[in-house]
Amino acid sequence: PIDNRPVCYNLFKDITAIDESLTLFIPDRKLLGDLTKNADVEGILGWLKEIPKTDAIILSLDTIAYGGLIPSRRSPETFEQIKNRIEKLKNILVEKQAKIYAFSSIMRISNNNINQEEKEYWNKYGTKIFDYSYQTHKLGCESCIERLIPDAILDDYLATRKRNFEINKLYLEWQKAGLFDTLIFSKDDCAEYGFNVQEAQALEKLGGLTKTGADEIPLTLFARALEGNLKVNIEFIEPEYKNLISNYEDVSIEKSVLGQLSLANIEVTDKENADITLVVNNFKEQQGEIVMKRPTEPFSGSFEIPHNCMIADVRYANGADNAFVDKFINSKMRNDFYGYSAWNTSANSLGSLICGAKVKFLAKKYNENAFKKLQTIRFLDDWAYQANVRQILTEPQKPDMKEFENKISNFVGLDFQAEYSFPWKRLFEIEVNLK
């Protein structure tokens, strides 16, 4: 996994549990990194070496190279130090003789002055660095914004980018030598222009495959690794706006949907020939984001969940569209429902949703309660917490979710007791544990 967040660790386990014929090997959570701690790389390599023969290995290369996704932006280590570490990984993978599905991030450029996940200087120069990157790419020449950034800081930032880019080129050499079945370079939290977009274009010219998104990509690769065929029809709630670009992405919502389905090895077809319909509650004009006070027009029509469908609720980033969920939450979830997601970015929602649906559709030993658990957690997190309760909290504390718990229990058809925690001691992510 990328790190120990619930959406990177628990979600993978919860989706796998839908099919009891699948056996999942995953390192102990304490070996993984968090917001302030790097992963125990040697511990993970030791674990990987000892697991029995497997059909497929899905891995975040950043975890071994840097200690996790966030450390990939902070690590002060040299190219040679990181190269020596990942060479150990390569030797283990060669021994395993499994199909290997891997991804490495293209270092993001966050558009704010928050240094929680970046180097210390981001709290003063983050927005300026983003603007410098954006304008330099867009203009095709160096932006004058560089004069607002101290030389030492800009030099350090560009050197970190160059080191990570060279590591990605090394992975591409491994790919061409046949090590990986699939290798993805992820564009995490990106915009239309920027050094990260330029690096993605350079990797593509060298033969690399890039994808907008990050946290969901291990799940999309898991869906790709599953044997069996699935045909999906796409229905946009706002079809005339499917060419708009989501927050934190550089491609249209339509291209984001098609890209996730393609990577998951799912065929797109018409309604008559589809096994499942993917309903996308997309946005008009711009994607909203409740916590960032970015408005958008909420869903205003009528909606009943159709047969054999899954729902990507991406009208808002980081949470559900309340008006949309209100249209169906008082009904009952049918057996032919394949999932709901409104988690974080559009790519995050789509990748995790599609993976869960494919596992359910192809399940050889279907576990209905596991699927209900997955849906319960998604509604509690994406709808109840992110779109509602989070907005009234000022610090991580026990949330009052009772009103939503009752509605979700009735919809999903699952009796439960929920416990909540904040694993990274911040409001951005909540962990839901069900009894």
XYZ file of C-alpha atoms in Angstrom, residues 21-258:
238
model
C -12.098 -17.236 -3.165
C -9.454 -14.479 -3.174
C -6.479 -14.657 -0.831
C -4.900 -11.331 0.031
C -1.409 -10.893 1.430
C -0.846 -7.421 2.877
C 1.911 -6.210 5.227
C 1.124 -5.431 8.836
C -0.266 -1.925 9.073
C 2.400 -0.865 11.560
C 5.046 -1.347 8.842
C 3.472 1.376 6.703
C 4.084 5.103 6.871
C 1.710 7.859 7.915
C 1.678 11.656 7.841
C 4.913 12.012 9.822
C 6.509 8.535 9.761
C 8.133 6.706 6.848
C 7.362 3.076 6.129
C 9.621 0.371 7.546
C 11.080 -0.454 4.138
C 13.324 -3.283 5.298
C 10.392 -4.793 7.213
C 8.185 -4.680 4.117
C 10.898 -6.183 1.906
C 11.341 -8.979 4.444
C 7.583 -9.592 4.477
C 7.439 -9.625 0.670
C 10.292 -12.104 0.450
C 8.530 -14.541 2.801
C 4.998 -14.596 1.333
C 4.096 -17.764 -0.587
C 3.696 -17.986 -4.347
C 1.044 -15.606 -5.667
C -0.712 -14.974 -8.968
C -0.251 -11.215 -8.851
C 1.668 -8.587 -6.908
C 0.225 -5.054 -6.729
C 2.555 -2.480 -5.279
C 3.232 1.178 -4.681
C 6.817 1.744 -5.708
C 6.934 4.979 -3.664
C 6.599 2.948 -0.458
C 9.929 1.210 -1.084
C 11.740 4.078 -2.814
C 10.908 6.844 -0.373
C 8.917 5.306 2.497
C 5.531 6.350 1.098
C 3.721 8.836 -1.117
C 4.174 11.833 1.201
C 7.872 11.079 1.912
C 8.429 11.036 -1.861
C 8.008 14.833 -1.742
C 10.081 15.314 1.413
C 12.918 12.786 1.212
C 16.406 14.389 1.252
C 18.116 11.212 -0.023
C 20.166 11.082 -3.198
C 19.323 9.260 -6.407
C 21.986 6.631 -5.653
C 20.619 5.939 -2.155
C 17.121 5.396 -3.518
C 18.391 3.349 -6.462
C 20.207 0.960 -4.115
C 17.007 0.452 -2.126
C 14.752 -0.287 -5.077
C 17.321 -2.676 -6.553
C 16.622 -4.899 -3.521
C 12.931 -4.811 -4.447
C 13.713 -5.697 -8.049
C 15.694 -8.785 -6.990
C 12.806 -10.036 -4.822
C 10.252 -9.446 -7.589
C 12.336 -11.415 -10.102
C 12.362 -14.359 -7.681
C 8.572 -14.249 -7.208
C 7.702 -15.009 -10.855
C 4.259 -13.415 -10.482
C 2.476 -10.876 -12.653
C 3.494 -7.514 -11.247
C 1.206 -4.476 -11.343
C 3.028 -1.387 -10.087
C 2.724 2.352 -9.960
C 4.915 5.307 -9.110
C 3.766 8.863 -8.578
C 4.845 11.895 -10.558
C 5.542 14.394 -7.769
C 2.547 16.647 -7.254
C 2.524 20.453 -7.003
C 0.011 21.475 -4.350
C -1.771 24.788 -5.013
C -1.689 26.168 -1.458
C 0.624 27.258 1.347
C -0.039 24.202 3.530
C 3.125 22.246 4.318
C 1.433 19.342 6.114
C 2.384 16.950 3.297
C 5.227 18.940 1.727
C 8.634 20.334 2.656
C 8.759 23.020 5.363
C 9.106 25.926 2.942
C 5.741 25.141 1.351
C 3.976 27.214 4.040
C 5.484 30.390 2.541
C 6.167 29.519 -1.065
C 3.757 26.739 -2.037
C 1.375 28.895 -4.075
C 4.280 30.752 -5.719
C 5.956 27.467 -6.698
C 2.660 26.211 -8.133
C 2.188 29.441 -10.109
C 5.801 29.344 -11.330
C 5.366 25.757 -12.522
C 1.965 26.457 -14.118
C 3.003 29.630 -15.941
C 6.394 28.301 -17.077
C 4.681 25.325 -18.739
C 1.816 27.376 -20.150
C 4.046 30.154 -21.522
C 6.720 27.812 -22.807
C 9.455 29.846 -21.115
C 10.593 30.561 -17.568
C 8.049 32.600 -15.645
C 9.115 35.804 -13.881
C 7.465 34.381 -10.723
C 10.806 32.671 -10.016
C 12.100 36.020 -8.738
C 9.653 35.782 -5.825
C 11.120 32.440 -4.694
C 14.561 32.360 -2.973
C 17.196 30.619 -5.081
C 18.017 28.003 -2.438
C 14.359 26.955 -2.113
C 13.719 26.826 -5.842
C 16.951 24.896 -6.428
C 16.030 22.347 -3.734
C 12.523 21.936 -5.123
C 13.690 21.437 -8.706
C 16.419 19.016 -7.584
C 13.849 16.885 -5.743
C 11.666 16.829 -8.840
C 14.607 15.840 -11.061
C 15.637 13.015 -8.692
C 12.107 11.547 -8.646
C 11.832 11.898 -12.420
C 15.097 9.991 -12.909
C 13.854 7.229 -10.598
C 10.700 6.972 -12.720
C 12.828 6.657 -15.852
C 14.676 3.790 -14.154
C 11.351 1.985 -13.552
C 10.586 2.477 -17.230
C 13.810 0.630 -18.093
C 12.670 -2.239 -15.862
C 9.323 -2.232 -17.640
C 10.978 -2.494 -21.047
C 13.071 -5.398 -19.720
C 9.845 -7.251 -18.869
C 9.699 -6.929 -15.075
C 6.196 -5.443 -14.878
C 2.972 -6.711 -16.388
C 1.651 -3.155 -15.959
C 3.453 -0.002 -14.846
C 1.577 3.254 -14.224
C 2.919 6.717 -13.536
C 0.270 8.574 -11.554
C -0.510 12.278 -11.835
C -1.463 13.128 -8.261
C -3.422 16.352 -7.570
C -2.525 18.009 -10.845
C -3.784 20.893 -12.959
C -3.915 21.566 -16.688
C -0.317 22.888 -16.733
C 2.758 22.310 -14.585
C 6.108 20.557 -14.298
C 4.275 17.375 -13.307
C 2.234 17.484 -16.516
C 5.424 18.059 -18.522
C 7.080 15.095 -16.816
C 4.070 12.926 -17.619
C 4.337 13.936 -21.274
C 8.053 13.139 -21.268
C 7.434 9.687 -19.762
C 4.725 9.037 -22.356
C 7.174 9.894 -25.153
C 9.548 7.311 -23.660
C 6.780 4.704 -23.761
C 5.372 5.091 -20.242
C 1.693 4.916 -19.309
C 0.385 7.797 -17.176
C -2.905 8.135 -15.320
C -4.580 10.997 -13.477
C -5.065 9.976 -9.830
C -2.987 8.274 -7.160
C -4.533 6.691 -4.058
C -7.030 4.604 -6.058
C -4.535 3.221 -8.582
C -3.604 0.084 -6.560
C -7.330 -0.759 -6.559
C -7.647 -0.147 -10.295
C -4.611 -2.367 -10.836
C -6.236 -4.994 -8.613
C -9.309 -4.849 -10.871
C -7.009 -5.236 -13.880
C -5.390 -8.315 -12.356
C -8.723 -10.103 -11.867
C -9.476 -12.786 -14.432
C -12.838 -12.459 -16.155
C -14.718 -10.028 -18.394
C -17.018 -7.156 -17.456
C -18.896 -4.835 -19.819
C -19.985 -1.404 -18.596
C -22.271 1.274 -20.005
C -21.699 4.888 -18.892
C -24.537 7.310 -18.124
C -23.715 10.890 -17.141
C -26.372 12.718 -15.135
C -25.270 15.920 -16.907
C -24.142 14.597 -20.319
C -23.641 18.037 -21.876
C -21.002 18.847 -19.220
C -18.910 15.670 -19.395
C -16.062 17.578 -21.089
C -15.377 19.675 -17.950
C -12.255 19.079 -15.848
C -12.540 18.029 -12.191
C -10.679 19.729 -9.360
C -7.123 18.350 -8.936
C -7.162 16.762 -12.402
C -5.951 17.628 -15.881
C -8.410 15.704 -18.046
C -12.182 15.902 -18.541
C -14.477 13.864 -16.321
C -15.356 11.740 -19.363
C -11.674 10.964 -20.020
C -11.170 10.255 -16.316
C -14.020 7.709 -16.402
C -12.786 6.065 -19.598
